[in-house]
Short mmCIF file of C-alpha atoms in Angstrom, two decimals:
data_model
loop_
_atom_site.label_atom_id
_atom_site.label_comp_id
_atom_site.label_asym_id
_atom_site.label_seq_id
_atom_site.Cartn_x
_atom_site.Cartn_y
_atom_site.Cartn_z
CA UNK A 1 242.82 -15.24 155.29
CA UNK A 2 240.42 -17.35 153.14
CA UNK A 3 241.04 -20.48 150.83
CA UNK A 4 238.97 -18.99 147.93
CA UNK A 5 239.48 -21.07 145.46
CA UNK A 6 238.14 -24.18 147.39
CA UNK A 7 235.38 -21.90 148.88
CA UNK A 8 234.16 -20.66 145.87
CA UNK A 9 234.07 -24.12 144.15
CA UNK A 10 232.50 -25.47 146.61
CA UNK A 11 230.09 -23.51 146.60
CA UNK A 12 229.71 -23.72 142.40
CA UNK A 13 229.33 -27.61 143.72
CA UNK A 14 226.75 -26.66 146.15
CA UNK A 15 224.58 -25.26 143.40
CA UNK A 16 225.47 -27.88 140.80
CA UNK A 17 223.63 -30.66 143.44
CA UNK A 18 227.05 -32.00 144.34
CA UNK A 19 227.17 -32.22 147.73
CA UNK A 20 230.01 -34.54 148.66
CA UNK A 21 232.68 -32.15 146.56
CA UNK A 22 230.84 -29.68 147.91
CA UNK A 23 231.75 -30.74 151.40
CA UNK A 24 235.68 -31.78 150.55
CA UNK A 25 235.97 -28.20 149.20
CA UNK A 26 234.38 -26.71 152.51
CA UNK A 27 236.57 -28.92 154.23
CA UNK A 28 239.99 -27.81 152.31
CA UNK A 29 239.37 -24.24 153.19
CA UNK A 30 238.69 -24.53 156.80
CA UNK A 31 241.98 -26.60 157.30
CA UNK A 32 243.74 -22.88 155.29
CA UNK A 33 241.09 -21.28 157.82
CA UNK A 34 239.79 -22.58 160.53
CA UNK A 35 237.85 -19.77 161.74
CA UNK A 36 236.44 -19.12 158.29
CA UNK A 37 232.78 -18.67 159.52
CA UNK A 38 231.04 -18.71 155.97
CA UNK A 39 232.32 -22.35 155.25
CA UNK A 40 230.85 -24.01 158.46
CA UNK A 41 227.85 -22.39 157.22
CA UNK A 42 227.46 -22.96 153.76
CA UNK A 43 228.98 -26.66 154.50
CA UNK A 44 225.95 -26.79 156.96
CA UNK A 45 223.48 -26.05 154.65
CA UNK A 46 225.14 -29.04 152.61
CA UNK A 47 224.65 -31.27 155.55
CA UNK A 48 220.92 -30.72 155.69
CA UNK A 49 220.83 -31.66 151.39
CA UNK A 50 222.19 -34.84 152.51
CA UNK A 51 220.09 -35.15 155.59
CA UNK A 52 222.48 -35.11 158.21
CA UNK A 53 221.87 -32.99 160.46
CA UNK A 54 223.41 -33.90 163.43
CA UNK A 55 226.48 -32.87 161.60
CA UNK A 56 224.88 -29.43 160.18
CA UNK A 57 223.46 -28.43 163.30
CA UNK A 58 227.87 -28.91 164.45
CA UNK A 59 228.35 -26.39 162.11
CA UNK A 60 225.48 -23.87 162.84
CA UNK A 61 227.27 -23.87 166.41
CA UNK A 62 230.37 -22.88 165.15
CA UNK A 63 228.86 -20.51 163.09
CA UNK A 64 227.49 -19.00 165.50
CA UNK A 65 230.13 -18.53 168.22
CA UNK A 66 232.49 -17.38 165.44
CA UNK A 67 229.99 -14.83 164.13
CA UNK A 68 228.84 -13.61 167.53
CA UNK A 69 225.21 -14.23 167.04
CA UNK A 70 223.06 -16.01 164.26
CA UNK A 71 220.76 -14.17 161.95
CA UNK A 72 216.72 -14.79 161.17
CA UNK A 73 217.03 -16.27 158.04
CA UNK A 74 220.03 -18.48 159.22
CA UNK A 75 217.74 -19.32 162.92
CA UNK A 76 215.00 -20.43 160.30
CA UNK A 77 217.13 -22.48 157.91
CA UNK A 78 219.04 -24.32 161.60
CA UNK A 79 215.21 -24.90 162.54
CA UNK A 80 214.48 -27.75 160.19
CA UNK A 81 217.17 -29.85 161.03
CA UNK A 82 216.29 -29.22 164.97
CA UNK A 83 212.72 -30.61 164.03
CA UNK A 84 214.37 -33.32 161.62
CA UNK A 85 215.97 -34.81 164.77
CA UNK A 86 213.28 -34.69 167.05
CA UNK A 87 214.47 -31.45 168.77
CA UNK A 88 211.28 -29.69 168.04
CA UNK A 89 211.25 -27.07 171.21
CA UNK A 90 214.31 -26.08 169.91
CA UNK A 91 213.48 -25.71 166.62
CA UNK A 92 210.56 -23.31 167.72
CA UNK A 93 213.12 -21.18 169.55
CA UNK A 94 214.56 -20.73 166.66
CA UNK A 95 211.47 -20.48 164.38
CA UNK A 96 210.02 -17.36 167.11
CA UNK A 97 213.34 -15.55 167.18
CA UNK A 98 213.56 -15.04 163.50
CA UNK A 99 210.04 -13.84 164.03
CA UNK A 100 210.89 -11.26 166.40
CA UNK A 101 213.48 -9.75 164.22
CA UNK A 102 212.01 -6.25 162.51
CA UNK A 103 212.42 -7.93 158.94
CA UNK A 104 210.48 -11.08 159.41
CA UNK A 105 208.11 -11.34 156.12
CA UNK A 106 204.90 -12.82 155.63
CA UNK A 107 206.12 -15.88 154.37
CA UNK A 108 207.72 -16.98 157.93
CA UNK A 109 204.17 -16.24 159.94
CA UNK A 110 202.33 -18.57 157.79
CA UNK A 111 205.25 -21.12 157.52
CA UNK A 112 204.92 -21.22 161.81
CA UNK A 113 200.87 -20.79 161.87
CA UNK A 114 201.02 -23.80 159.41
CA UNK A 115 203.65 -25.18 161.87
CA UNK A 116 201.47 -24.93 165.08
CA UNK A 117 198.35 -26.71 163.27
CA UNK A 118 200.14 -29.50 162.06
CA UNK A 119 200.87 -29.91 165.64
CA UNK A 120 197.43 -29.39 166.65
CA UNK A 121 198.45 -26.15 168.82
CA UNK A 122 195.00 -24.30 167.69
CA UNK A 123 195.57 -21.87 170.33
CA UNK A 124 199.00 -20.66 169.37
CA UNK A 125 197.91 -20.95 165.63
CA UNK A 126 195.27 -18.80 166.13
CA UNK A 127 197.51 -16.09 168.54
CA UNK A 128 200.08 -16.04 165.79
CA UNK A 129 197.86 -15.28 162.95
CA UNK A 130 196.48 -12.70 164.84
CA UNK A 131 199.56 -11.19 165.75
CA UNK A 132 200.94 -11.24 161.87
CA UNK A 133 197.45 -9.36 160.80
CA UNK A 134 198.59 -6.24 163.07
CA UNK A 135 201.58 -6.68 160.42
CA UNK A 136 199.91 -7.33 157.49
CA UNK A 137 196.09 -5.93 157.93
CA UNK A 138 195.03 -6.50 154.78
CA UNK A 139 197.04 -9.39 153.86
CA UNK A 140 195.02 -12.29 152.15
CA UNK A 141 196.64 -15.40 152.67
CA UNK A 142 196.64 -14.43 156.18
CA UNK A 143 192.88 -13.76 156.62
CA UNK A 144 192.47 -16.84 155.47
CA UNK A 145 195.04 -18.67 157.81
CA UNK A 146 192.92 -17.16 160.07
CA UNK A 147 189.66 -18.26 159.32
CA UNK A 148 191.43 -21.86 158.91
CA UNK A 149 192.52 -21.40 162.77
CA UNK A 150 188.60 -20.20 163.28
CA UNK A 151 187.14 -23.52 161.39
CA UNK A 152 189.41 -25.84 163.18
CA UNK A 153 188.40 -24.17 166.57
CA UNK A 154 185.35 -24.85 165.74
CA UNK A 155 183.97 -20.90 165.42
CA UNK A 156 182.46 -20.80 162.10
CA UNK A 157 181.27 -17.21 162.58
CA UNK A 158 184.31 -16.03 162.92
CA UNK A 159 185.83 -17.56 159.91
CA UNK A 160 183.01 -16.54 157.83
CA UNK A 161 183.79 -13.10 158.76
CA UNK A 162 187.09 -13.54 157.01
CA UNK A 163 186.10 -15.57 154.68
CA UNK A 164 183.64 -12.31 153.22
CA UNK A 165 186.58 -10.24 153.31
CA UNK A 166 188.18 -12.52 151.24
CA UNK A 167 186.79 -11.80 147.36
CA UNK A 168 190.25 -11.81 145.89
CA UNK A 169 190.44 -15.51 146.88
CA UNK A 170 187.61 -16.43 145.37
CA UNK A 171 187.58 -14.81 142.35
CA UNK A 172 191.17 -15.95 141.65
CA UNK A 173 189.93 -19.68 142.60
CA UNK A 174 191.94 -20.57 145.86
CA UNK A 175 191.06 -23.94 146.78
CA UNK A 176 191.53 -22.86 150.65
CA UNK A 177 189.01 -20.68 150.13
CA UNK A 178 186.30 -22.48 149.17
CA UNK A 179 186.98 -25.85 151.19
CA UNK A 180 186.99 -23.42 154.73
CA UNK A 181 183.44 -22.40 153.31
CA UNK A 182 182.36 -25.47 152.78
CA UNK A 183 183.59 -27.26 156.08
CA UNK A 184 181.65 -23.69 157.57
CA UNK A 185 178.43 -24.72 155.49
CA UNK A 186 178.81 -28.25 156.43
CA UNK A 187 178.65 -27.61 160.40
CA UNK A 188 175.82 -25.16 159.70
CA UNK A 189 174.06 -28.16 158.07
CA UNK A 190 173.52 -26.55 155.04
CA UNK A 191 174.86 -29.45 153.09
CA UNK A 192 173.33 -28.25 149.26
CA UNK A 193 175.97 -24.99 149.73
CA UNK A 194 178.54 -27.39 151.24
CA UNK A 195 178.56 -29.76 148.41
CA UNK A 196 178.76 -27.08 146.22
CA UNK A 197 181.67 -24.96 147.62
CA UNK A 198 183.77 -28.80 148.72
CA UNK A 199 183.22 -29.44 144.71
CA UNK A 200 184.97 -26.47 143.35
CA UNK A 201 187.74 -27.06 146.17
CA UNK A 202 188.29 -30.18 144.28
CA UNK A 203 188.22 -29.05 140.60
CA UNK A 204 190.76 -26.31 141.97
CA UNK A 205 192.85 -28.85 143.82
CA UNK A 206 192.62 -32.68 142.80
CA UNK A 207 194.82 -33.93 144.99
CA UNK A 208 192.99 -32.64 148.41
CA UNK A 209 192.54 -35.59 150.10
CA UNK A 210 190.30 -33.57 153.17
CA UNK A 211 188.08 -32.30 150.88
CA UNK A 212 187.08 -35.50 149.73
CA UNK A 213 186.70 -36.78 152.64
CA UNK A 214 184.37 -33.53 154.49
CA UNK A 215 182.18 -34.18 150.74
CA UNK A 216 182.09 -37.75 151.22
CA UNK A 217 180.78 -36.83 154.82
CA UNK A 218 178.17 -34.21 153.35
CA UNK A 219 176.62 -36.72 150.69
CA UNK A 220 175.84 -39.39 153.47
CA UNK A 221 174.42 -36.74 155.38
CA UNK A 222 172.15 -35.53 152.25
CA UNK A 223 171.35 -40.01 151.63
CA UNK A 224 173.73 -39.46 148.77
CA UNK A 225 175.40 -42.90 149.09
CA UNK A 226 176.25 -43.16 145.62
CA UNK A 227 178.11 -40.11 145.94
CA UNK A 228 179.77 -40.91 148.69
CA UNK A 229 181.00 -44.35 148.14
CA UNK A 230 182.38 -43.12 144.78
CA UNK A 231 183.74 -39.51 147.00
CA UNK A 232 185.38 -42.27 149.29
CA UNK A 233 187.10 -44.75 146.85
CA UNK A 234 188.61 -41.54 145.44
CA UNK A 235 189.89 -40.35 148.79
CA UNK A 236 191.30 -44.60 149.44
CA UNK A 237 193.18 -43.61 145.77
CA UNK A 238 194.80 -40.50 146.70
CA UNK A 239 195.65 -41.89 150.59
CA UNK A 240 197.88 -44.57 148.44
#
């Protein structure tokens, strides 16, 4: 049996932002039902609004031995409080078994790729975009996660392949776009084309702070000082 009425307002709590009825309402309905699955879940979800999640990943646990198993979307939401506590091998686990389920989208392969290069794992960036264009061959945002795993492993042919493919991005002004060709333009010395292309990353995204900084890089290379000083006290602004 379930508590509903103490279920289902806490939940209406839940998506009102109240989070500590939300929790006293979970709570009510697991002492009528202990083995009530969906509370330790949604209550764990309320955990993680109030960052604790020693205390949501508790009731992932139970969630999952009660449920017999733990699905994708629910592995992906228990990831960020594994990383939020430090436990960041285990939070992969989870991220890469979501993955593997038939129904992963696109939006999970470029949350991990993004995941892997903030960690500075090129290699398994680079693998896993790969592996998500068999999925999604003529996906665009992934071409150019691609070509952003090609730049930052320093193989600028290969991201300007992608990059060519890529006319949708630039006629529909993604800042990506045109900052990858410009760090690609920069390394090929061709610092006129680099300026150009790291300018219109800017317009299309203000608050880029490594754009500035690859332009500010560009103009001292091109005796711009000017340029670069000003490129460079704009970059000090937005690091505030």
């Amino acid at each position: 049996r379930i508590d509903y009425p103490h279920f289902n307002r806490a939940n209406c709590k839940f998506e009102m932002g109240d989070w500590d009825g939300a929790i006293r309402d979970y709570e009510r309905a697991l002492q009528f039902n202990p083995g009530h699955p969906s509370s330790h879940l949604n209550r764990a979800f309320t955990y993680q609004k109030k960052e604790e999640h020693a205390k949501a990943l508790e009731d992932f646990q139970v969630f999952q031995e009660q449920s017999g198993g733990i699905a994708p979307p629910v592995r992906e939401m228990r990831s960020e409080s594994f990383f939020a506590l430090g436990r960041d091998e285990e939070g992969m686990k989870d991220f890469y078994k979501a993955l593997d389920h038939e129904r992963a989208g696109k939006a999970l392969y470029v949350k991990l790729i993004d995941l892997h290069l903030e960690r500075g794992e090129l290699k398994e960036a680079l693998a896993l975009s790969k592996r998500a264009l068999k999925v999604y061959p003529e996906d665009q945002e992934l071409k150019l996660k691609r070509a952003e795993c090609f730049v930052r492993a320093d193989a600028p042919a290969l991201a300007w392949t992608d990059l060519d493919q890529l006319e949708d991005e630039k006629e529909e002004g993604n800042a990506s776009y045109f900052f990858l060709k410009g760090k690609i333009l920069d390394s090929l010395h061709r610092f006129s084309e680099a300026i150009e292309m790291l300018q219109k990353s800017i317009y299309l995204d203000p608050e880029d702070l490594e754009s500035r900084l690859v332009l500010a890089a560009a103009y001292f290379k091109t005796k711009m000082f000017e340029q670069c000083l000003e490129t460079l006290r704009q970059a000090k602004n937005l690091d505030k």
